[in-house]
Amino acid sequence: MANHFIKIIVAVTLTVSCMGVAAPAWANTEVETAELLIKLLQVGRAVISDHQATINDASKGDKGFTSDFVSNQVIERFRKATKIDLSRPSAVPQAPLFLAMVESEKEVIEEAQPVINKQGVGFKGMIPAVFARKSGERFYRKTGIRVKLTGTDYRFPGNRPDDFESEVLRIFADTRHPKGQPYSKATMLDGKPVLRMMDPEYAAATCLGCHGNPKGERDITGAKKEGWHEGDLAGAISIVIPMR
Ligand code: HEC
């Protein structure tokens, strides 16, 4: 299965490409694929975020927040953002790969149905970051492509940045780095050529209930708040695409 998807990724030799710096034309496909996969995860996360009040509603049992609802929303939002319509996959060259991400997100919501529909429980731990992590894990098992959320002051141990990610997070934190600009590089990982991309994320007002102040105080999840302020670098989505 994984090989099938990797074959879709055309070979890119070891070429360093930083967005903004000229990259060879044939590297563009992989960079674009990475960007679009990140976008698919971001729109999925936004669907969770926009329905957080419903998910957390203790008074309701069945919430209608089904896996089909979420995957339709993801496809619709992705189409609006990119003009790529995954409901007509035959017209999309990379459709199998993109649909593997949609399917991963769908499975996470399917698996969480008993939790989401539990009456009498408010906060259930089904939040955008957890959704993104679980979707990324499933997507990796399907495709061999790693996608994760990471940050310098990470909460979940599996989100710990590796050396490359730590370095890029330092670049993102530097005020000279244009805000919001992703970083990509063709490099080696475990002796194999990969394309890596990271897309920085910044703290919005909505994040501060959990990640804000007072620093060290417990948030609704029971974890200690990081003390971020609006606009601070929060972390990044990191993707690793194997190449051949
Ligand atoms: C309801 C509380 C809550 C809110 C609101 C929230 N987060 Fe988080 N965030 C968490 C939790 C819990 C984790 C750990 C998720 C996991 O288990 O993988 C996390 C993880 C992360 C991570 C991955 C690194 C890590 O800490 O493991 C980033 C980056 C992040 N959040 C950024 C944000 C941003 C940006 C926002 C606002 C758009 C936000 N968060 C809103 C609770 C929250």
PDB file of C-alpha atoms and ligand atoms in Angstrom:
ATOM      1  CA  MET A   1       0.000   0.000   0.000  1.00  0.00           C
ATOM      2  CA  ALA A   2       2.683   2.456   1.080  1.00  0.00           C
ATOM      3  CA  ASN A   3       4.727   1.747  -2.042  1.00  0.00           C
ATOM      4  CA  HIS A   4       1.786   2.439  -4.247  1.00  0.00           C
ATOM      5  CA  PHE A   5       1.557   5.961  -2.927  1.00  0.00           C
ATOM      6  CA  ILE A   6       5.260   6.574  -2.861  1.00  0.00           C
ATOM      7  CA  LYS A   7       5.431   5.706  -6.566  1.00  0.00           C
ATOM      8  CA  ILE A   8       3.153   8.658  -7.190  1.00  0.00           C
ATOM      9  CA  ILE A   9       5.835  10.905  -5.809  1.00  0.00           C
ATOM     10  CA  VAL A  10       8.230  11.526  -8.667  1.00  0.00           C
ATOM     11  CA  ALA A  11      11.894  11.192  -7.816  1.00  0.00           C
ATOM     12  CA  VAL A  12      13.640  14.229  -6.496  1.00  0.00           C
ATOM     13  CA  THR A  13      17.345  13.976  -5.883  1.00  0.00           C
ATOM     14  CA  LEU A  14      19.075  15.769  -3.091  1.00  0.00           C
ATOM     15  CA  THR A  15      18.242  19.305  -3.887  1.00  0.00           C
ATOM     16  CA  VAL A  16      18.007  21.877  -1.224  1.00  0.00           C
ATOM     17  CA  SER A  17      14.950  23.988  -1.748  1.00  0.00           C
ATOM     18  CA  CYS A  18      13.808  26.652   0.585  1.00  0.00           C
ATOM     19  CA  MET A  19      10.553  28.308  -0.363  1.00  0.00           C
ATOM     20  CA  GLY A  20      11.343  31.591  -1.948  1.00  0.00           C
ATOM     21  CA  VAL A  21      14.738  30.379  -3.114  1.00  0.00           C
ATOM     22  CA  ALA A  22      14.676  29.001  -6.636  1.00  0.00           C
ATOM     23  CA  ALA A  23      14.007  25.266  -6.654  1.00  0.00           C
ATOM     24  CA  PRO A  24      14.213  23.155  -9.800  1.00  0.00           C
ATOM     25  CA  ALA A  25      10.863  22.965 -11.582  1.00  0.00           C
ATOM     26  CA  TRP A  26      10.594  19.201 -11.074  1.00  0.00           C
ATOM     27  CA  ALA A  27      10.688  19.673  -7.279  1.00  0.00           C
ATOM     28  CA  ASN A  28       7.532  21.760  -7.398  1.00  0.00           C
ATOM     29  CA  THR A  29       5.178  18.786  -7.498  1.00  0.00           C
ATOM     30  CA  GLU A  30       6.431  17.381  -4.214  1.00  0.00           C
ATOM     31  CA  VAL A  31       6.386  20.744  -2.496  1.00  0.00           C
ATOM     32  CA  GLU A  32       2.856  21.301  -3.716  1.00  0.00           C
ATOM     33  CA  THR A  33       1.793  17.832  -2.570  1.00  0.00           C
ATOM     34  CA  ALA A  34       3.218  18.539   0.880  1.00  0.00           C
ATOM     35  CA  GLU A  35       1.394  21.872   1.044  1.00  0.00           C
ATOM     36  CA  LEU A  36      -1.895  20.309   0.004  1.00  0.00           C
ATOM     37  CA  LEU A  37      -1.633  17.472   2.524  1.00  0.00           C
ATOM     38  CA  ILE A  38      -0.982  20.026   5.251  1.00  0.00           C
ATOM     39  CA  LYS A  39      -3.998  21.984   4.037  1.00  0.00           C
ATOM     40  CA  LEU A  40      -6.182  18.855   4.256  1.00  0.00           C
ATOM     41  CA  LEU A  41      -5.152  18.368   7.860  1.00  0.00           C
ATOM     42  CA  GLN A  42      -5.719  22.040   8.639  1.00  0.00           C
ATOM     43  CA  VAL A  43      -9.238  22.069   7.209  1.00  0.00           C
ATOM     44  CA  GLY A  44     -10.063  18.906   9.174  1.00  0.00           C
ATOM     45  CA  ARG A  45      -8.824  20.534  12.343  1.00  0.00           C
ATOM     46  CA  ALA A  46     -10.942  23.604  11.592  1.00  0.00           C
ATOM     47  CA  VAL A  47     -14.038  21.399  11.288  1.00  0.00           C
ATOM     48  CA  ILE A  48     -13.367  20.087  14.803  1.00  0.00           C
ATOM     49  CA  SER A  49     -12.691  23.575  16.093  1.00  0.00           C
ATOM     50  CA  ASP A  50     -15.889  24.995  14.568  1.00  0.00           C
ATOM     51  CA  HIS A  51     -17.950  22.218  16.210  1.00  0.00           C
ATOM     52  CA  GLN A  52     -16.133  22.140  19.542  1.00  0.00           C
ATOM     53  CA  ALA A  53     -19.195  23.444  21.422  1.00  0.00           C
ATOM     54  CA  THR A  54     -21.348  20.659  19.942  1.00  0.00           C
ATOM     55  CA  ILE A  55     -18.743  18.004  20.749  1.00  0.00           C
ATOM     56  CA  ASN A  56     -18.477  19.316  24.319  1.00  0.00           C
ATOM     57  CA  ASP A  57     -22.262  19.584  24.835  1.00  0.00           C
ATOM     58  CA  ALA A  58     -23.057  17.439  27.887  1.00  0.00           C
ATOM     59  CA  SER A  59     -26.820  17.757  27.437  1.00  0.00           C
ATOM     60  CA  LYS A  60     -26.922  15.954  24.070  1.00  0.00           C
ATOM     61  CA  GLY A  61     -26.374  12.289  23.265  1.00  0.00           C
ATOM     62  CA  ASP A  62     -26.333  11.713  19.518  1.00  0.00           C
ATOM     63  CA  LYS A  63     -24.762  14.846  18.030  1.00  0.00           C
ATOM     64  CA  GLY A  64     -24.858  14.052  14.347  1.00  0.00           C
ATOM     65  CA  PHE A  65     -21.136  14.844  14.225  1.00  0.00           C
ATOM     66  CA  THR A  66     -20.527  11.759  12.122  1.00  0.00           C
ATOM     67  CA  SER A  67     -17.519  10.658  10.095  1.00  0.00           C
ATOM     68  CA  ASP A  68     -19.465  11.311   6.871  1.00  0.00           C
ATOM     69  CA  PHE A  69     -20.327  14.827   8.018  1.00  0.00           C
ATOM     70  CA  VAL A  70     -16.671  15.520   8.761  1.00  0.00           C
ATOM     71  CA  SER A  71     -15.311  14.050   5.529  1.00  0.00           C
ATOM     72  CA  ASN A  72     -17.868  16.002   3.474  1.00  0.00           C
ATOM     73  CA  GLN A  73     -16.902  19.163   5.299  1.00  0.00           C
ATOM     74  CA  VAL A  74     -13.215  18.476   4.725  1.00  0.00           C
ATOM     75  CA  ILE A  75     -13.731  17.909   0.996  1.00  0.00           C
ATOM     76  CA  GLU A  76     -15.891  21.025   0.724  1.00  0.00           C
ATOM     77  CA  ARG A  77     -13.479  23.276   2.641  1.00  0.00           C
ATOM     78  CA  PHE A  78     -10.508  21.872   0.736  1.00  0.00           C
ATOM     79  CA  ARG A  79     -12.293  22.602  -2.557  1.00  0.00           C
ATOM     80  CA  LYS A  80     -12.999  26.179  -1.457  1.00  0.00           C
ATOM     81  CA  ALA A  81      -9.413  26.718  -0.381  1.00  0.00           C
ATOM     82  CA  THR A  82      -7.663  25.053  -3.315  1.00  0.00           C
ATOM     83  CA  LYS A  83     -10.195  24.590  -6.157  1.00  0.00           C
ATOM     84  CA  ILE A  84      -9.337  20.872  -6.019  1.00  0.00           C
ATOM     85  CA  ASP A  85     -12.520  18.834  -5.892  1.00  0.00           C
ATOM     86  CA  LEU A  86     -11.924  15.462  -4.246  1.00  0.00           C
ATOM     87  CA  SER A  87     -15.546  14.503  -4.816  1.00  0.00           C
ATOM     88  CA  ARG A  88     -14.479  14.112  -8.478  1.00  0.00           C
ATOM     89  CA  PRO A  89     -11.208  12.267  -7.887  1.00  0.00           C
ATOM     90  CA  SER A  90     -10.708  11.163 -11.501  1.00  0.00           C
ATOM     91  CA  ALA A  91      -9.807  14.754 -12.355  1.00  0.00           C
ATOM     92  CA  VAL A  92      -7.170  14.979  -9.597  1.00  0.00           C
ATOM     93  CA  PRO A  93      -3.787  13.345 -10.321  1.00  0.00           C
ATOM     94  CA  GLN A  94      -2.854  12.951  -6.649  1.00  0.00           C
ATOM     95  CA  ALA A  95      -6.351  11.942  -5.560  1.00  0.00           C
ATOM     96  CA  PRO A  96      -5.434   8.562  -3.962  1.00  0.00           C
ATOM     97  CA  LEU A  97      -2.979  10.286  -1.685  1.00  0.00           C
ATOM     98  CA  PHE A  98      -5.335  13.111  -0.743  1.00  0.00           C
ATOM     99  CA  LEU A  99      -8.225  10.714  -0.215  1.00  0.00           C
ATOM    100  CA  ALA A 100      -6.017   8.644   2.096  1.00  0.00           C
ATOM    101  CA  MET A 101      -5.795  11.729   4.312  1.00  0.00           C
ATOM    102  CA  VAL A 102      -9.558  12.314   4.146  1.00  0.00           C
ATOM    103  CA  GLU A 103     -10.101   8.644   4.992  1.00  0.00           C
ATOM    104  CA  SER A 104      -7.706   8.881   7.958  1.00  0.00           C
ATOM    105  CA  GLU A 105      -9.593  11.883   9.331  1.00  0.00           C
ATOM    106  CA  LYS A 106     -12.882  10.076   8.756  1.00  0.00           C
ATOM    107  CA  GLU A 107     -11.667   7.011  10.648  1.00  0.00           C
ATOM    108  CA  VAL A 108     -10.612   9.092  13.638  1.00  0.00           C
ATOM    109  CA  ILE A 109     -14.109  10.564  13.915  1.00  0.00           C
ATOM    110  CA  GLU A 110     -15.712   7.161  13.344  1.00  0.00           C
ATOM    111  CA  GLU A 111     -13.636   5.658  16.153  1.00  0.00           C
ATOM    112  CA  ALA A 112     -14.532   8.545  18.466  1.00  0.00           C
ATOM    113  CA  GLN A 113     -18.312   8.270  17.969  1.00  0.00           C
ATOM    114  CA  PRO A 114     -19.005   6.611  21.365  1.00  0.00           C
ATOM    115  CA  VAL A 115     -17.021   9.370  23.075  1.00  0.00           C
ATOM    116  CA  ILE A 116     -18.528  12.211  21.047  1.00  0.00           C
ATOM    117  CA  ASN A 117     -22.087  10.958  21.615  1.00  0.00           C
ATOM    118  CA  LYS A 118     -21.710  10.361  25.334  1.00  0.00           C
ATOM    119  CA  GLN A 119     -24.394  12.258  27.229  1.00  0.00           C
ATOM    120  CA  GLY A 120     -23.541  13.831  30.565  1.00  0.00           C
ATOM    121  CA  VAL A 121     -19.876  14.447  29.719  1.00  0.00           C
ATOM    122  CA  GLY A 122     -18.729  17.912  28.682  1.00  0.00           C
ATOM    123  CA  PHE A 123     -15.055  18.043  27.754  1.00  0.00           C
ATOM    124  CA  LYS A 124     -14.117  14.776  26.048  1.00  0.00           C
ATOM    125  CA  GLY A 125     -10.558  15.389  24.941  1.00  0.00           C
ATOM    126  CA  MET A 126     -11.624  15.447  21.269  1.00  0.00           C
ATOM    127  CA  ILE A 127      -9.843  18.642  20.304  1.00  0.00           C
ATOM    128  CA  PRO A 128      -8.174  19.755  17.043  1.00  0.00           C
ATOM    129  CA  ALA A 129      -4.629  18.826  18.123  1.00  0.00           C
ATOM    130  CA  VAL A 130      -5.622  15.301  19.168  1.00  0.00           C
ATOM    131  CA  PHE A 131      -7.645  14.865  15.985  1.00  0.00           C
ATOM    132  CA  ALA A 132      -4.626  15.991  13.945  1.00  0.00           C
ATOM    133  CA  ARG A 133      -2.271  13.627  15.753  1.00  0.00           C
ATOM    134  CA  LYS A 134      -4.526  10.604  15.342  1.00  0.00           C
ATOM    135  CA  SER A 135      -5.229  11.433  11.694  1.00  0.00           C
ATOM    136  CA  GLY A 136      -1.498  11.764  11.074  1.00  0.00           C
ATOM    137  CA  GLU A 137      -0.819   8.375  12.658  1.00  0.00           C
ATOM    138  CA  ARG A 138      -3.412   6.686  10.464  1.00  0.00           C
ATOM    139  CA  PHE A 139      -2.189   8.477   7.369  1.00  0.00           C
ATOM    140  CA  TYR A 140       1.355   7.294   8.054  1.00  0.00           C
ATOM    141  CA  ARG A 141       0.200   3.685   8.286  1.00  0.00           C
ATOM    142  CA  LYS A 142      -1.591   4.054   4.950  1.00  0.00           C
ATOM    143  CA  THR A 143       1.083   5.928   2.989  1.00  0.00           C
ATOM    144  CA  GLY A 144       4.451   6.015   4.758  1.00  0.00           C
ATOM    145  CA  ILE A 145       4.187   9.821   4.840  1.00  0.00           C
ATOM    146  CA  ARG A 146       4.635  11.336   8.271  1.00  0.00           C
ATOM    147  CA  VAL A 147       2.554  14.348   9.271  1.00  0.00           C
ATOM    148  CA  LYS A 148       2.634  15.699  12.795  1.00  0.00           C
ATOM    149  CA  LEU A 149       2.104  18.738  14.927  1.00  0.00           C
ATOM    150  CA  THR A 150       5.180  19.805  16.774  1.00  0.00           C
ATOM    151  CA  GLY A 151       6.418  22.661  18.904  1.00  0.00           C
ATOM    152  CA  THR A 152       9.313  23.668  21.120  1.00  0.00           C
ATOM    153  CA  ASP A 153       7.228  23.424  24.306  1.00  0.00           C
ATOM    154  CA  TYR A 154       5.301  20.366  23.150  1.00  0.00           C
ATOM    155  CA  ARG A 155       2.765  18.597  25.355  1.00  0.00           C
ATOM    156  CA  PHE A 156       2.377  15.164  23.824  1.00  0.00           C
ATOM    157  CA  PRO A 157       5.669  13.195  23.886  1.00  0.00           C
ATOM    158  CA  GLY A 158       5.141  11.949  20.308  1.00  0.00           C
ATOM    159  CA  ASN A 159       5.007  15.561  19.114  1.00  0.00           C
ATOM    160  CA  ARG A 160       8.561  16.215  20.257  1.00  0.00           C
ATOM    161  CA  PRO A 161      10.540  17.918  17.493  1.00  0.00           C
ATOM    162  CA  ASP A 162      13.484  15.989  16.034  1.00  0.00           C
ATOM    163  CA  ASP A 163      16.753  17.815  15.303  1.00  0.00           C
ATOM    164  CA  PHE A 164      15.571  19.083  11.917  1.00  0.00           C
ATOM    165  CA  GLU A 165      12.271  20.274  13.359  1.00  0.00           C
ATOM    166  CA  SER A 166      13.951  21.990  16.304  1.00  0.00           C
ATOM    167  CA  GLU A 167      16.222  23.848  13.916  1.00  0.00           C
ATOM    168  CA  VAL A 168      13.326  24.966  11.694  1.00  0.00           C
ATOM    169  CA  LEU A 169      11.304  26.015  14.761  1.00  0.00           C
ATOM    170  CA  ARG A 170      14.271  28.214  15.701  1.00  0.00           C
ATOM    171  CA  ILE A 171      14.193  29.726  12.204  1.00  0.00           C
ATOM    172  CA  PHE A 172      10.438  30.344  12.529  1.00  0.00           C
ATOM    173  CA  ALA A 173      10.935  31.989  15.917  1.00  0.00           C
ATOM    174  CA  ASP A 174      13.496  34.381  14.421  1.00  0.00           C
ATOM    175  CA  THR A 175      11.858  37.722  13.743  1.00  0.00           C
ATOM    176  CA  ARG A 176      13.681  37.864  10.397  1.00  0.00           C
ATOM    177  CA  HIS A 177      11.651  34.881   9.136  1.00  0.00           C
ATOM    178  CA  PRO A 178       8.606  36.144   7.202  1.00  0.00           C
ATOM    179  CA  LYS A 179       5.595  35.255   9.310  1.00  0.00           C
ATOM    180  CA  GLY A 180       3.611  32.313   7.997  1.00  0.00           C
ATOM    181  CA  GLN A 181       6.129  31.256   5.359  1.00  0.00           C
ATOM    182  CA  PRO A 182       6.632  27.471   5.233  1.00  0.00           C
ATOM    183  CA  TYR A 183      10.082  25.908   5.042  1.00  0.00           C
ATOM    184  CA  SER A 184      10.880  22.964   2.823  1.00  0.00           C
ATOM    185  CA  LYS A 185      14.000  20.975   2.118  1.00  0.00           C
ATOM    186  CA  ALA A 186      14.957  17.853   0.223  1.00  0.00           C
ATOM    187  CA  THR A 187      17.171  15.966   2.642  1.00  0.00           C
ATOM    188  CA  MET A 188      17.942  12.535   4.124  1.00  0.00           C
ATOM    189  CA  LEU A 189      16.127  10.788   6.939  1.00  0.00           C
ATOM    190  CA  ASP A 190      17.305   7.401   8.220  1.00  0.00           C
ATOM    191  CA  GLY A 191      19.518   7.096   5.152  1.00  0.00           C
ATOM    192  CA  LYS A 192      16.688   7.702   2.694  1.00  0.00           C
ATOM    193  CA  PRO A 193      15.879  10.749   0.576  1.00  0.00           C
ATOM    194  CA  VAL A 194      12.841  12.682   1.752  1.00  0.00           C
ATOM    195  CA  LEU A 195      11.140  15.988   1.196  1.00  0.00           C
ATOM    196  CA  ARG A 196      10.468  17.746   4.485  1.00  0.00           C
ATOM    197  CA  MET A 197       8.179  20.688   4.932  1.00  0.00           C
ATOM    198  CA  MET A 198       7.117  22.639   7.989  1.00  0.00           C
ATOM    199  CA  ASP A 199       4.325  25.185   8.144  1.00  0.00           C
ATOM    200  CA  PRO A 200       4.447  27.536  11.135  1.00  0.00           C
ATOM    201  CA  GLU A 201       1.403  28.168  13.329  1.00  0.00           C
ATOM    202  CA  TYR A 202       0.796  31.093  15.619  1.00  0.00           C
ATOM    203  CA  ALA A 203      -1.268  31.492  18.763  1.00  0.00           C
ATOM    204  CA  ALA A 204      -4.721  32.944  18.163  1.00  0.00           C
ATOM    205  CA  ALA A 205      -6.982  34.243  20.926  1.00  0.00           C
ATOM    206  CA  THR A 206      -8.885  30.932  20.826  1.00  0.00           C
ATOM    207  CA  CYS A 207      -5.747  28.977  21.762  1.00  0.00           C
ATOM    208  CA  LEU A 208      -5.007  30.908  24.923  1.00  0.00           C
ATOM    209  CA  GLY A 209      -7.628  29.266  27.131  1.00  0.00           C
ATOM    210  CA  CYS A 210      -5.339  26.239  27.072  1.00  0.00           C
ATOM    211  CA  HIS A 211      -1.917  27.541  26.008  1.00  0.00           C
ATOM    212  CA  GLY A 212      -2.078  31.074  27.446  1.00  0.00           C
ATOM    213  CA  ASN A 213      -1.693  32.628  30.874  1.00  0.00           C
ATOM    214  CA  PRO A 214      -1.216  32.422  33.759  1.00  0.00           C
ATOM    215  CA  LYS A 215       1.659  30.176  32.744  1.00  0.00           C
ATOM    216  CA  GLY A 216       1.705  26.931  34.701  1.00  0.00           C
ATOM    217  CA  GLU A 217      -1.969  27.072  35.603  1.00  0.00           C
ATOM    218  CA  ARG A 218      -3.971  23.973  34.623  1.00  0.00           C
ATOM    219  CA  ASP A 219      -6.152  24.178  31.524  1.00  0.00           C
ATOM    220  CA  ILE A 220      -9.355  22.224  30.846  1.00  0.00           C
ATOM    221  CA  THR A 221      -7.300  19.214  29.725  1.00  0.00           C
ATOM    222  CA  GLY A 222      -5.401  19.186  33.026  1.00  0.00           C
ATOM    223  CA  ALA A 223      -2.112  20.237  31.434  1.00  0.00           C
ATOM    224  CA  LYS A 224      -0.073  23.294  32.386  1.00  0.00           C
ATOM    225  CA  LYS A 225      -0.550  26.400  30.272  1.00  0.00           C
ATOM    226  CA  GLU A 226       2.483  27.482  28.291  1.00  0.00           C
ATOM    227  CA  GLY A 227       2.064  31.240  28.772  1.00  0.00           C
ATOM    228  CA  TRP A 228       1.720  32.096  25.059  1.00  0.00           C
ATOM    229  CA  HIS A 229       0.457  35.479  23.919  1.00  0.00           C
ATOM    230  CA  GLU A 230      -1.569  36.117  20.804  1.00  0.00           C
ATOM    231  CA  GLY A 231       0.692  36.024  17.752  1.00  0.00           C
ATOM    232  CA  ASP A 232       3.443  33.960  19.401  1.00  0.00           C
ATOM    233  CA  LEU A 233       4.875  31.077  17.411  1.00  0.00           C
ATOM    234  CA  ALA A 234       2.866  28.068  18.623  1.00  0.00           C
ATOM    235  CA  GLY A 235       4.576  25.341  16.652  1.00  0.00           C
ATOM    236  CA  ALA A 236       4.286  23.846  13.202  1.00  0.00           C
ATOM    237  CA  ILE A 237       2.810  21.111  11.106  1.00  0.00           C
ATOM    238  CA  SER A 238       5.667  18.951   9.906  1.00  0.00           C
ATOM    239  CA  ILE A 239       5.530  16.555   6.971  1.00  0.00           C
ATOM    240  CA  VAL A 240       8.056  14.023   5.678  1.00  0.00           C
ATOM    241  CA  ILE A 241       7.486  12.603   2.200  1.00  0.00           C
ATOM    242  CA  PRO A 242       9.726   9.692   1.149  1.00  0.00           C
ATOM    243  CA  MET A 243      11.189  10.043  -2.341  1.00  0.00           C
ATOM    244  CA  ARG A 244      12.833   7.597  -4.671  1.00  0.00           C
TER     245      ARG A 244
HETATM  246  C1  HEC B   1      -8.784  22.705  24.748  1.00  0.00           C
HETATM  247  C2  HEC B   1      -7.404  23.086  24.966  1.00  0.00           C
HETATM  248  C3  HEC B   1      -6.572  23.480  23.760  1.00  0.00           C
HETATM  249  C4  HEC B   1      -6.800  24.511  22.877  1.00  0.00           C
HETATM  250  C5  HEC B   1      -7.966  25.492  22.868  1.00  0.00           C
HETATM  251  C6  HEC B   1      -5.687  24.496  21.946  1.00  0.00           C
HETATM  252  N1  HEC B   1      -4.826  23.491  22.266  1.00  0.00           N
HETATM  253 FE1  HEC B   1      -3.074  23.098  21.355  1.00  0.00          FE
HETATM  254  N2  HEC B   1      -2.906  21.385  22.414  1.00  0.00           N
HETATM  255  C7  HEC B   1      -3.744  20.997  23.435  1.00  0.00           C
HETATM  256  C8  HEC B   1      -3.418  19.659  23.853  1.00  0.00           C
HETATM  257  C9  HEC B   1      -4.081  18.858  24.945  1.00  0.00           C
HETATM  258  C10 HEC B   1      -2.337  19.244  23.039  1.00  0.00           C
HETATM  259  C11 HEC B   1      -1.646  17.888  23.013  1.00  0.00           C
HETATM  260  C12 HEC B   1      -2.341  17.098  21.910  1.00  0.00           C
HETATM  261  C13 HEC B   1      -1.926  15.664  21.783  1.00  0.00           C
HETATM  262  O1  HEC B   1      -2.248  14.884  22.681  1.00  0.00           O
HETATM  263  O2  HEC B   1      -1.304  15.341  20.774  1.00  0.00           O
HETATM  264  C14 HEC B   1      -2.048  20.369  22.150  1.00  0.00           C
HETATM  265  C15 HEC B   1      -1.037  20.373  21.216  1.00  0.00           C
HETATM  266  C16 HEC B   1      -0.698  21.440  20.420  1.00  0.00           C
HETATM  267  C17 HEC B   1       0.420  21.479  19.510  1.00  0.00           C
HETATM  268  C18 HEC B   1       1.415  20.339  19.214  1.00  0.00           C
HETATM  269  C19 HEC B   1       2.588  20.306  20.144  1.00  0.00           C
HETATM  270  C20 HEC B   1       2.243  19.746  21.510  1.00  0.00           C
HETATM  271  O3  HEC B   1       2.082  20.574  22.418  1.00  0.00           O
HETATM  272  O4  HEC B   1       2.130  18.510  21.689  1.00  0.00           O
HETATM  273  C21 HEC B   1       0.406  22.700  18.923  1.00  0.00           C
HETATM  274  C22 HEC B   1       1.392  23.250  17.902  1.00  0.00           C
HETATM  275  C23 HEC B   1      -0.746  23.402  19.446  1.00  0.00           C
HETATM  276  N3  HEC B   1      -1.390  22.614  20.354  1.00  0.00           N
HETATM  277  C24 HEC B   1      -1.127  24.666  19.034  1.00  0.00           C
HETATM  278  C25 HEC B   1      -2.385  25.191  19.317  1.00  0.00           C
HETATM  279  C26 HEC B   1      -2.920  26.348  18.637  1.00  0.00           C
HETATM  280  C27 HEC B   1      -2.178  27.150  17.584  1.00  0.00           C
HETATM  281  C28 HEC B   1      -4.168  26.526  19.128  1.00  0.00           C
HETATM  282  C29 HEC B   1      -5.193  27.554  18.724  1.00  0.00           C
HETATM  283  C30 HEC B   1      -5.497  27.632  17.302  1.00  0.00           C
HETATM  284  C31 HEC B   1      -4.391  25.495  20.136  1.00  0.00           C
HETATM  285  N4  HEC B   1      -3.283  24.709  20.200  1.00  0.00           N
HETATM  286  C32 HEC B   1      -5.544  25.382  20.889  1.00  0.00           C
HETATM  287  C33 HEC B   1      -4.761  21.758  23.973  1.00  0.00           C
HETATM  288  C34 HEC B   1      -5.335  22.838  23.353  1.00  0.00           C
END
